[in-house]
């Protein structure tokens, strides 16, 4: 059966999130109190009405860096999000908690197995929705129907460094808990992990290695969605990084670790419980979503899985009208439903495929 959202009326259904490193290093921390505050008793959950508004165009981060008008809007929107009351569902840290809750075992399914939106075929659709609502809330806060998140163009030579827009220490999108050794000109490493070491390359060599890795990821993944996207996980099952993680998600994990600090517990970006507390999260995910879209286009939009356990998996989110809405994987497959698109960037790794 398809994954179902938690019972929002049962307040005891949400428990403190689990993250061993954080719990050990910061016992009792508030960082693991991730239960979103779904208002209403009972909570009214509506079917989501997809928007019919102006197209939002997501642009590369290295490009918007030179657009002060855009940057002012983006910073203003995040500033306002941070300024909302702590318990407001749109509050910056409440939004981050949504991610924590669905990643770090705050909710469980009927059989007691944690509800997990990572490590499987659920990963890409869930995060597409998460960004969609986040972007629209930001736009709403600055009254701009065209506001779009930037994307971290980490699949292109010029974009393989930490986007500079996040490095201004006076900006609301700055986060002081990152690995400063990875500030530009350090090149991202798609295989980075704290423990296994990295590829040992740097500069242009690493750029080429990354491009080649991405080319192979697409080449192997195009005929095999379970390899690229992640494996099947159905209701009652737990997605497990060692068994069902997809290749695109694995690259994305490396980027999380690469941005986050080396020191355990790797707060914020290096730990999924806290990652969405750093604005760079949404920029990274915007490109992950873009790469998924490129993948779908290359497959002529043929469904990755024609399995109703995937197509009918259901999630809940807060939308920009302060309503709790219900969405399904199948509606995430048509990007036109969402009224956003990506400004094109070169994809040499894809063009190199037969
Ligand atoms: Cu929900 Cu980048 O992870």
mmCIF file of C-alpha atoms and ligand atoms in Angstrom:
data_model
loop_
_atom_site.group_PDB
_atom_site.id
_atom_site.type_symbol
_atom_site.label_atom_id
_atom_site.label_comp_id
_atom_site.label_asym_id
_atom_site.label_seq_id
_atom_site.Cartn_x
_atom_site.Cartn_y
_atom_site.Cartn_z
ATOM 1 C CA UNK A 1 0.000 0.000 0.000
ATOM 2 C CA UNK A 2 1.087 3.641 -0.491
ATOM 3 C CA UNK A 3 2.609 5.679 2.371
ATOM 4 C CA UNK A 4 0.037 7.619 4.334
ATOM 5 C CA UNK A 5 0.533 10.864 6.248
ATOM 6 C CA UNK A 6 0.380 10.740 10.042
ATOM 7 C CA UNK A 7 -2.842 11.284 11.962
ATOM 8 C CA UNK A 8 -2.587 14.996 12.721
ATOM 9 C CA UNK A 9 -5.405 14.884 15.255
ATOM 10 C CA UNK A 10 -3.577 12.470 17.459
ATOM 11 C CA UNK A 11 -1.099 14.819 19.140
ATOM 12 C CA UNK A 12 0.664 11.911 20.783
ATOM 13 C CA UNK A 13 1.497 10.511 17.340
ATOM 14 C CA UNK A 14 4.448 12.880 17.112
ATOM 15 C CA UNK A 15 7.411 12.243 19.389
ATOM 16 C CA UNK A 16 10.841 13.746 19.920
ATOM 17 C CA UNK A 17 13.051 13.201 16.882
ATOM 18 C CA UNK A 18 15.965 10.788 17.012
ATOM 19 C CA UNK A 19 19.537 11.684 16.147
ATOM 20 C CA UNK A 20 22.214 9.973 18.177
ATOM 21 C CA UNK A 21 25.074 12.391 17.585
ATOM 22 C CA UNK A 22 22.990 15.413 18.486
ATOM 23 C CA UNK A 23 21.462 13.708 21.510
ATOM 24 C CA UNK A 24 24.864 12.659 22.813
ATOM 25 C CA UNK A 25 26.583 15.991 22.274
ATOM 26 C CA UNK A 26 23.661 18.224 23.205
ATOM 27 C CA UNK A 27 21.475 16.240 25.640
ATOM 28 C CA UNK A 28 17.975 17.609 26.025
ATOM 29 C CA UNK A 29 18.404 20.042 23.131
ATOM 30 C CA UNK A 30 15.377 21.726 21.643
ATOM 31 C CA UNK A 31 16.728 20.910 18.176
ATOM 32 C CA UNK A 32 15.034 17.534 18.307
ATOM 33 C CA UNK A 33 11.615 18.840 19.288
ATOM 34 C CA UNK A 34 10.425 18.783 15.724
ATOM 35 C CA UNK A 35 6.689 18.178 15.891
ATOM 36 C CA UNK A 36 5.076 20.735 13.595
ATOM 37 C CA UNK A 37 2.270 22.707 15.170
ATOM 38 C CA UNK A 38 -0.690 21.744 12.982
ATOM 39 C CA UNK A 39 -3.370 24.101 14.110
ATOM 40 C CA UNK A 40 -7.014 23.268 14.524
ATOM 41 C CA UNK A 41 -8.863 20.718 16.534
ATOM 42 C CA UNK A 42 -9.561 18.641 14.551
ATOM 43 C CA UNK A 43 -7.023 19.680 11.918
ATOM 44 C CA UNK A 44 -8.737 20.337 8.607
ATOM 45 C CA UNK A 45 -6.800 18.718 5.781
ATOM 46 C CA UNK A 46 -7.779 19.821 2.292
ATOM 47 C CA UNK A 47 -6.857 18.396 -1.056
ATOM 48 C CA UNK A 48 -4.317 20.761 -2.530
ATOM 49 C CA UNK A 49 -5.536 22.955 -5.340
ATOM 50 C CA UNK A 50 -2.563 23.512 -7.584
ATOM 51 C CA UNK A 51 -1.911 27.197 -8.222
ATOM 52 C CA UNK A 52 -2.717 29.014 -11.406
ATOM 53 C CA UNK A 53 -0.343 31.910 -11.064
ATOM 54 C CA UNK A 54 2.563 33.456 -12.897
ATOM 55 C CA UNK A 55 5.446 31.174 -13.736
ATOM 56 C CA UNK A 56 8.298 31.405 -11.231
ATOM 57 C CA UNK A 57 11.710 31.003 -12.786
ATOM 58 C CA UNK A 58 14.419 29.477 -10.611
ATOM 59 C CA UNK A 59 17.836 30.797 -11.598
ATOM 60 C CA UNK A 60 21.382 29.677 -10.787
ATOM 61 C CA UNK A 61 22.764 31.037 -7.519
ATOM 62 C CA UNK A 62 25.915 32.324 -9.186
ATOM 63 C CA UNK A 63 23.726 34.386 -11.505
ATOM 64 C CA UNK A 64 21.379 35.940 -8.936
ATOM 65 C CA UNK A 65 24.490 36.946 -6.996
ATOM 66 C CA UNK A 66 24.756 39.787 -9.527
ATOM 67 C CA UNK A 67 21.132 40.811 -9.235
ATOM 68 C CA UNK A 68 20.736 43.111 -6.235
ATOM 69 C CA UNK A 69 16.997 43.562 -6.777
ATOM 70 C CA UNK A 70 16.426 39.829 -6.571
ATOM 71 C CA UNK A 71 18.820 39.398 -3.658
ATOM 72 C CA UNK A 72 17.085 42.093 -1.660
ATOM 73 C CA UNK A 73 13.765 40.353 -2.140
ATOM 74 C CA UNK A 74 15.163 36.986 -1.196
ATOM 75 C CA UNK A 75 16.835 38.333 1.934
ATOM 76 C CA UNK A 76 13.758 40.314 2.894
ATOM 77 C CA UNK A 77 11.570 37.223 2.543
ATOM 78 C CA UNK A 78 13.846 35.114 4.755
ATOM 79 C CA UNK A 79 14.193 37.945 7.221
ATOM 80 C CA UNK A 80 10.404 38.097 7.509
ATOM 81 C CA UNK A 81 10.148 34.345 7.862
ATOM 82 C CA UNK A 82 12.615 34.465 10.748
ATOM 83 C CA UNK A 83 10.673 37.296 12.344
ATOM 84 C CA UNK A 84 7.357 35.427 12.556
ATOM 85 C CA UNK A 85 6.221 34.204 15.971
ATOM 86 C CA UNK A 86 8.079 31.030 17.004
ATOM 87 C CA UNK A 87 5.022 28.840 16.707
ATOM 88 C CA UNK A 88 3.799 30.245 13.395
ATOM 89 C CA UNK A 89 3.707 27.428 10.830
ATOM 90 C CA UNK A 90 5.568 29.628 8.348
ATOM 91 C CA UNK A 91 8.292 30.544 10.808
ATOM 92 C CA UNK A 92 11.743 29.761 9.435
ATOM 93 C CA UNK A 93 12.518 27.244 12.175
ATOM 94 C CA UNK A 94 9.033 25.700 12.103
ATOM 95 C CA UNK A 95 9.567 25.035 8.425
ATOM 96 C CA UNK A 96 12.904 23.431 9.233
ATOM 97 C CA UNK A 97 11.165 21.240 11.787
ATOM 98 C CA UNK A 98 8.875 19.835 9.132
ATOM 99 C CA UNK A 99 11.963 18.411 7.505
ATOM 100 C CA UNK A 100 13.320 17.111 10.794
ATOM 101 C CA UNK A 101 10.003 15.453 11.665
ATOM 102 C CA UNK A 102 9.785 13.491 8.422
ATOM 103 C CA UNK A 103 13.435 12.583 8.430
ATOM 104 C CA UNK A 104 14.188 11.823 12.045
ATOM 105 C CA UNK A 105 11.480 9.518 13.253
ATOM 106 C CA UNK A 106 9.084 11.953 14.866
ATOM 107 C CA UNK A 107 6.197 10.092 13.247
ATOM 108 C CA UNK A 108 5.554 6.401 13.032
ATOM 109 C CA UNK A 109 3.311 4.312 10.845
ATOM 110 C CA UNK A 110 0.541 2.065 12.136
ATOM 111 C CA UNK A 111 2.911 -0.834 12.704
ATOM 112 C CA UNK A 112 5.328 1.365 14.639
ATOM 113 C CA UNK A 113 7.862 1.714 11.825
ATOM 114 C CA UNK A 114 9.117 5.309 11.452
ATOM 115 C CA UNK A 115 7.728 7.445 8.642
ATOM 116 C CA UNK A 116 10.739 8.359 6.548
ATOM 117 C CA UNK A 117 10.782 10.479 3.392
ATOM 118 C CA UNK A 118 14.456 9.861 2.620
ATOM 119 C CA UNK A 119 16.398 6.895 1.251
ATOM 120 C CA UNK A 120 13.831 5.767 -1.301
ATOM 121 C CA UNK A 121 11.595 6.566 -4.287
ATOM 122 C CA UNK A 122 9.768 9.015 -1.982
ATOM 123 C CA UNK A 123 12.742 11.362 -1.658
ATOM 124 C CA UNK A 124 12.433 13.380 -4.878
ATOM 125 C CA UNK A 125 8.641 13.883 -4.882
ATOM 126 C CA UNK A 126 8.486 14.829 -1.198
ATOM 127 C CA UNK A 127 11.237 17.418 -1.534
ATOM 128 C CA UNK A 128 9.660 18.847 -4.688
ATOM 129 C CA UNK A 129 6.572 19.593 -2.651
ATOM 130 C CA UNK A 130 8.500 20.829 0.337
ATOM 131 C CA UNK A 131 10.337 23.429 -1.776
ATOM 132 C CA UNK A 132 7.203 24.393 -3.625
ATOM 133 C CA UNK A 133 5.363 25.358 -0.461
ATOM 134 C CA UNK A 134 8.433 26.985 1.048
ATOM 135 C CA UNK A 135 8.983 29.102 -2.052
ATOM 136 C CA UNK A 136 5.365 30.224 -2.119
ATOM 137 C CA UNK A 137 5.437 31.166 1.543
ATOM 138 C CA UNK A 138 8.551 33.272 0.930
ATOM 139 C CA UNK A 139 6.820 34.941 -2.021
ATOM 140 C CA UNK A 140 3.734 35.597 0.033
ATOM 141 C CA UNK A 141 5.763 37.274 2.778
ATOM 142 C CA UNK A 142 7.085 39.843 0.311
ATOM 143 C CA UNK A 143 3.910 39.924 -1.732
ATOM 144 C CA UNK A 144 5.608 38.689 -4.874
ATOM 145 C CA UNK A 145 3.866 35.992 -6.907
ATOM 146 C CA UNK A 146 6.921 35.509 -9.073
ATOM 147 C CA UNK A 147 9.463 34.913 -6.317
ATOM 148 C CA UNK A 148 11.536 31.797 -7.001
ATOM 149 C CA UNK A 149 14.290 30.083 -5.056
ATOM 150 C CA UNK A 150 17.758 30.074 -6.617
ATOM 151 C CA UNK A 151 19.361 26.766 -7.547
ATOM 152 C CA UNK A 152 22.885 25.716 -6.687
ATOM 153 C CA UNK A 153 24.186 24.780 -10.108
ATOM 154 C CA UNK A 154 26.618 22.214 -8.695
ATOM 155 C CA UNK A 155 26.556 20.159 -11.891
ATOM 156 C CA UNK A 156 28.476 22.745 -13.878
ATOM 157 C CA UNK A 157 32.093 23.856 -13.501
ATOM 158 C CA UNK A 158 31.250 27.420 -12.460
ATOM 159 C CA UNK A 159 28.752 26.281 -9.884
ATOM 160 C CA UNK A 160 30.831 23.656 -8.113
ATOM 161 C CA UNK A 161 31.775 25.913 -5.224
ATOM 162 C CA UNK A 162 29.680 27.054 -2.283
ATOM 163 C CA UNK A 163 27.376 29.799 -3.652
ATOM 164 C CA UNK A 164 28.705 33.174 -2.534
ATOM 165 C CA UNK A 165 25.228 34.549 -1.836
ATOM 166 C CA UNK A 166 25.233 32.502 1.364
ATOM 167 C CA UNK A 167 28.574 33.761 2.616
ATOM 168 C CA UNK A 168 27.771 37.353 3.555
ATOM 169 C CA UNK A 169 27.846 37.247 7.340
ATOM 170 C CA UNK A 170 25.344 40.113 7.657
ATOM 171 C CA UNK A 171 22.675 38.421 5.569
ATOM 172 C CA UNK A 172 19.638 36.486 6.853
ATOM 173 C CA UNK A 173 20.609 33.606 4.568
ATOM 174 C CA UNK A 174 24.007 33.295 6.228
ATOM 175 C CA UNK A 175 24.650 30.400 8.596
ATOM 176 C CA UNK A 176 27.763 30.294 10.750
ATOM 177 C CA UNK A 177 27.767 26.518 11.149
ATOM 178 C CA UNK A 178 29.432 25.402 7.949
ATOM 179 C CA UNK A 179 32.814 23.980 7.044
ATOM 180 C CA UNK A 180 34.871 27.090 6.316
ATOM 181 C CA UNK A 181 37.552 24.943 4.676
ATOM 182 C CA UNK A 182 34.981 24.441 1.959
ATOM 183 C CA UNK A 183 34.503 28.088 1.135
ATOM 184 C CA UNK A 184 35.395 29.023 -2.452
ATOM 185 C CA UNK A 185 37.574 28.156 -4.248
ATOM 186 C CA UNK A 186 37.139 24.658 -2.755
ATOM 187 C CA UNK A 187 35.315 22.405 -5.233
ATOM 188 C CA UNK A 188 32.481 20.175 -4.030
ATOM 189 C CA UNK A 189 33.120 16.476 -3.929
ATOM 190 C CA UNK A 190 30.179 14.278 -4.943
ATOM 191 C CA UNK A 191 31.645 11.419 -2.961
ATOM 192 C CA UNK A 192 32.451 13.388 0.158
ATOM 193 C CA UNK A 193 31.813 11.686 3.456
ATOM 194 C CA UNK A 194 33.335 12.335 6.844
ATOM 195 C CA UNK A 195 34.441 8.828 7.411
ATOM 196 C CA UNK A 196 35.319 7.241 4.074
ATOM 197 C CA UNK A 197 37.449 10.163 3.034
ATOM 198 C CA UNK A 198 36.985 11.886 -0.266
ATOM 199 C CA UNK A 199 38.334 11.390 -3.742
ATOM 200 C CA UNK A 200 41.619 13.133 -2.880
ATOM 201 C CA UNK A 201 41.272 15.414 -5.904
ATOM 202 C CA UNK A 202 40.901 19.175 -6.038
ATOM 203 C CA UNK A 203 40.352 22.030 -8.476
ATOM 204 C CA UNK A 204 39.797 21.177 -12.130
ATOM 205 C CA UNK A 205 40.546 17.513 -11.557
ATOM 206 C CA UNK A 206 37.698 17.320 -9.104
ATOM 207 C CA UNK A 207 35.394 19.229 -11.458
ATOM 208 C CA UNK A 208 36.101 16.651 -14.153
ATOM 209 C CA UNK A 209 35.679 13.763 -11.781
ATOM 210 C CA UNK A 210 32.311 15.144 -10.645
ATOM 211 C CA UNK A 211 31.113 15.672 -14.212
ATOM 212 C CA UNK A 212 32.121 12.177 -15.121
ATOM 213 C CA UNK A 213 30.416 10.773 -12.057
ATOM 214 C CA UNK A 214 27.214 12.584 -12.938
ATOM 215 C CA UNK A 215 27.396 11.384 -16.524
ATOM 216 C CA UNK A 216 27.696 7.806 -15.280
ATOM 217 C CA UNK A 217 24.903 8.338 -12.767
ATOM 218 C CA UNK A 218 22.587 9.377 -15.580
ATOM 219 C CA UNK A 219 23.802 6.719 -17.965
ATOM 220 C CA UNK A 220 23.210 3.935 -15.472
ATOM 221 C CA UNK A 221 20.113 5.528 -13.991
ATOM 222 C CA UNK A 222 18.154 6.400 -17.127
ATOM 223 C CA UNK A 223 17.031 2.817 -17.758
ATOM 224 C CA UNK A 224 16.800 2.023 -14.041
ATOM 225 C CA UNK A 225 14.721 4.463 -12.001
ATOM 226 C CA UNK A 226 15.198 2.472 -8.787
ATOM 227 C CA UNK A 227 18.928 3.042 -9.123
ATOM 228 C CA UNK A 228 18.684 6.761 -9.838
ATOM 229 C CA UNK A 229 15.706 7.721 -7.655
ATOM 230 C CA UNK A 230 15.801 5.175 -4.890
ATOM 231 C CA UNK A 231 14.131 1.874 -4.352
ATOM 232 C CA UNK A 232 10.542 1.015 -3.624
ATOM 233 C CA UNK A 233 9.327 1.538 -0.095
ATOM 234 C CA UNK A 234 5.708 0.864 0.775
ATOM 235 C CA UNK A 235 3.460 1.516 3.723
ATOM 236 C CA UNK A 236 4.736 -0.194 6.842
ATOM 237 C CA UNK A 237 8.301 -0.404 5.524
ATOM 238 C CA UNK A 238 11.269 1.648 6.544
ATOM 239 C CA UNK A 239 13.487 3.271 3.967
ATOM 240 C CA UNK A 240 17.051 2.384 4.760
ATOM 241 C CA UNK A 241 20.073 4.250 3.420
ATOM 242 C CA UNK A 242 22.050 1.059 3.066
ATOM 243 C CA UNK A 243 19.376 -0.646 0.971
ATOM 244 C CA UNK A 244 17.146 1.746 -0.879
ATOM 245 C CA UNK A 245 19.037 5.017 -1.386
ATOM 246 C CA UNK A 246 19.125 6.309 -4.974
ATOM 247 C CA UNK A 247 22.240 7.638 -6.711
ATOM 248 C CA UNK A 248 21.029 11.208 -7.013
ATOM 249 C CA UNK A 249 20.128 11.215 -3.339
ATOM 250 C CA UNK A 250 23.590 9.853 -2.516
ATOM 251 C CA UNK A 251 25.273 12.771 -4.305
ATOM 252 C CA UNK A 252 22.951 15.106 -2.447
ATOM 253 C CA UNK A 253 23.938 13.512 0.875
ATOM 254 C CA UNK A 254 27.603 14.150 0.087
ATOM 255 C CA UNK A 255 26.829 17.816 -0.538
ATOM 256 C CA UNK A 256 25.043 18.084 2.797
ATOM 257 C CA UNK A 257 28.084 16.681 4.589
ATOM 258 C CA UNK A 258 30.439 18.816 2.543
ATOM 259 C CA UNK A 259 28.655 22.045 3.525
ATOM 260 C CA UNK A 260 28.176 21.123 7.175
ATOM 261 C CA UNK A 261 30.948 21.399 9.735
ATOM 262 C CA UNK A 262 33.390 18.518 10.159
ATOM 263 C CA UNK A 263 32.803 18.321 13.883
ATOM 264 C CA UNK A 264 30.092 15.960 15.051
ATOM 265 C CA UNK A 265 27.110 16.439 15.362
ATOM 266 C CA UNK A 266 27.566 18.367 12.088
ATOM 267 C CA UNK A 267 24.808 20.888 12.825
ATOM 268 C CA UNK A 268 23.248 22.378 10.688
ATOM 269 C CA UNK A 269 23.698 21.083 7.130
ATOM 270 C CA UNK A 270 25.557 17.903 7.966
ATOM 271 C CA UNK A 271 22.720 16.441 10.001
ATOM 272 C CA UNK A 272 19.308 15.886 8.481
ATOM 273 C CA UNK A 273 17.566 16.829 11.714
ATOM 274 C CA UNK A 274 18.902 20.378 11.420
ATOM 275 C CA UNK A 275 19.760 20.795 7.732
ATOM 276 C CA UNK A 276 16.745 22.896 6.744
ATOM 277 C CA UNK A 277 17.813 25.528 9.305
ATOM 278 C CA UNK A 278 20.381 26.647 6.731
ATOM 279 C CA UNK A 279 18.998 28.490 3.685
ATOM 280 C CA UNK A 280 21.587 26.823 1.481
ATOM 281 C CA UNK A 281 19.519 23.637 1.967
ATOM 282 C CA UNK A 282 16.811 24.972 -0.339
ATOM 283 C CA UNK A 283 19.343 26.029 -2.943
ATOM 284 C CA UNK A 284 20.912 22.578 -2.945
ATOM 285 C CA UNK A 285 17.498 20.934 -3.186
ATOM 286 C CA UNK A 286 16.418 23.211 -5.963
ATOM 287 C CA UNK A 287 19.201 21.764 -8.102
ATOM 288 C CA UNK A 288 18.445 18.206 -7.019
ATOM 289 C CA UNK A 289 14.887 18.845 -8.184
ATOM 290 C CA UNK A 290 16.168 20.353 -11.421
ATOM 291 C CA UNK A 291 18.337 17.275 -12.057
ATOM 292 C CA UNK A 292 15.303 15.083 -11.488
ATOM 293 C CA UNK A 293 13.387 17.160 -14.033
ATOM 294 C CA UNK A 294 16.235 16.833 -16.535
ATOM 295 C CA UNK A 295 16.147 13.092 -15.933
ATOM 296 C CA UNK A 296 12.395 12.974 -16.517
ATOM 297 C CA UNK A 297 12.653 14.975 -19.711
ATOM 298 C CA UNK A 298 15.381 12.680 -20.994
ATOM 299 C CA UNK A 299 13.011 9.767 -20.369
ATOM 300 C CA UNK A 300 10.253 11.555 -22.298
ATOM 301 C CA UNK A 301 8.334 11.931 -19.078
ATOM 302 C CA UNK A 302 7.610 8.279 -18.900
ATOM 303 C CA UNK A 303 6.695 7.421 -15.300
ATOM 304 C CA UNK A 304 9.595 6.076 -13.295
ATOM 305 C CA UNK A 305 7.302 3.626 -11.548
ATOM 306 C CA UNK A 306 3.804 2.661 -12.586
ATOM 307 C CA UNK A 307 3.016 1.416 -9.171
ATOM 308 C CA UNK A 308 0.154 2.825 -7.217
ATOM 309 C CA UNK A 309 2.086 2.375 -3.995
ATOM 310 C CA UNK A 310 4.304 5.148 -5.292
ATOM 311 C CA UNK A 311 1.832 7.209 -7.308
ATOM 312 C CA UNK A 312 -0.647 7.380 -4.449
ATOM 313 C CA UNK A 313 1.778 7.944 -1.607
ATOM 314 C CA UNK A 314 0.358 10.917 0.253
ATOM 315 C CA UNK A 315 1.985 13.784 2.178
ATOM 316 C CA UNK A 316 0.720 16.783 4.123
ATOM 317 C CA UNK A 317 2.122 20.321 4.127
ATOM 318 C CA UNK A 318 1.247 23.816 5.215
ATOM 319 C CA UNK A 319 0.592 25.975 2.220
ATOM 320 C CA UNK A 320 0.925 29.702 1.710
ATOM 321 C CA UNK A 321 -2.721 30.159 2.616
ATOM 322 C CA UNK A 322 -2.088 28.704 6.074
ATOM 323 C CA UNK A 323 -3.990 25.563 5.254
ATOM 324 C CA UNK A 324 -2.943 21.997 5.768
ATOM 325 C CA UNK A 325 -3.050 20.327 2.395
ATOM 326 C CA UNK A 326 -2.752 16.790 1.177
ATOM 327 C CA UNK A 327 -0.743 15.910 -1.934
ATOM 328 C CA UNK A 328 0.241 12.759 -3.807
ATOM 329 C CA UNK A 329 3.325 11.634 -5.671
ATOM 330 C CA UNK A 330 1.460 11.347 -8.952
ATOM 331 C CA UNK A 331 0.687 15.068 -9.054
ATOM 332 C CA UNK A 332 4.313 15.958 -8.473
ATOM 333 C CA UNK A 333 5.309 14.331 -11.746
ATOM 334 C CA UNK A 334 4.023 17.117 -13.935
ATOM 335 C CA UNK A 335 6.139 20.135 -13.098
ATOM 336 C CA UNK A 336 3.662 22.347 -14.933
ATOM 337 C CA UNK A 337 1.233 21.759 -12.086
ATOM 338 C CA UNK A 338 3.429 23.887 -9.836
ATOM 339 C CA UNK A 339 3.947 27.051 -11.892
ATOM 340 C CA UNK A 340 7.702 27.084 -11.610
ATOM 341 C CA UNK A 341 10.475 26.271 -14.000
ATOM 342 C CA UNK A 342 14.279 26.329 -14.223
ATOM 343 C CA UNK A 343 16.278 28.734 -16.269
ATOM 344 C CA UNK A 344 18.475 26.490 -18.409
ATOM 345 C CA UNK A 345 22.172 25.974 -17.669
ATOM 346 C CA UNK A 346 24.588 23.917 -19.743
ATOM 347 C CA UNK A 347 24.581 20.165 -19.058
ATOM 348 C CA UNK A 348 27.783 18.877 -20.649
ATOM 349 C CA UNK A 349 27.605 15.612 -18.686
ATOM 350 C CA UNK A 350 24.235 14.860 -20.252
ATOM 351 C CA UNK A 351 25.160 15.906 -23.765
ATOM 352 C CA UNK A 352 28.024 13.437 -23.610
ATOM 353 C CA UNK A 353 25.581 10.533 -23.381
ATOM 354 C CA UNK A 354 24.718 8.583 -26.522
HETATM 355 CU CU1 LIG B 1 15.535 15.970 3.179
HETATM 356 CU CU2 LIG B 1 18.681 17.267 1.655
HETATM 357 O O1 LIG B 1 17.362 16.265 2.633
#
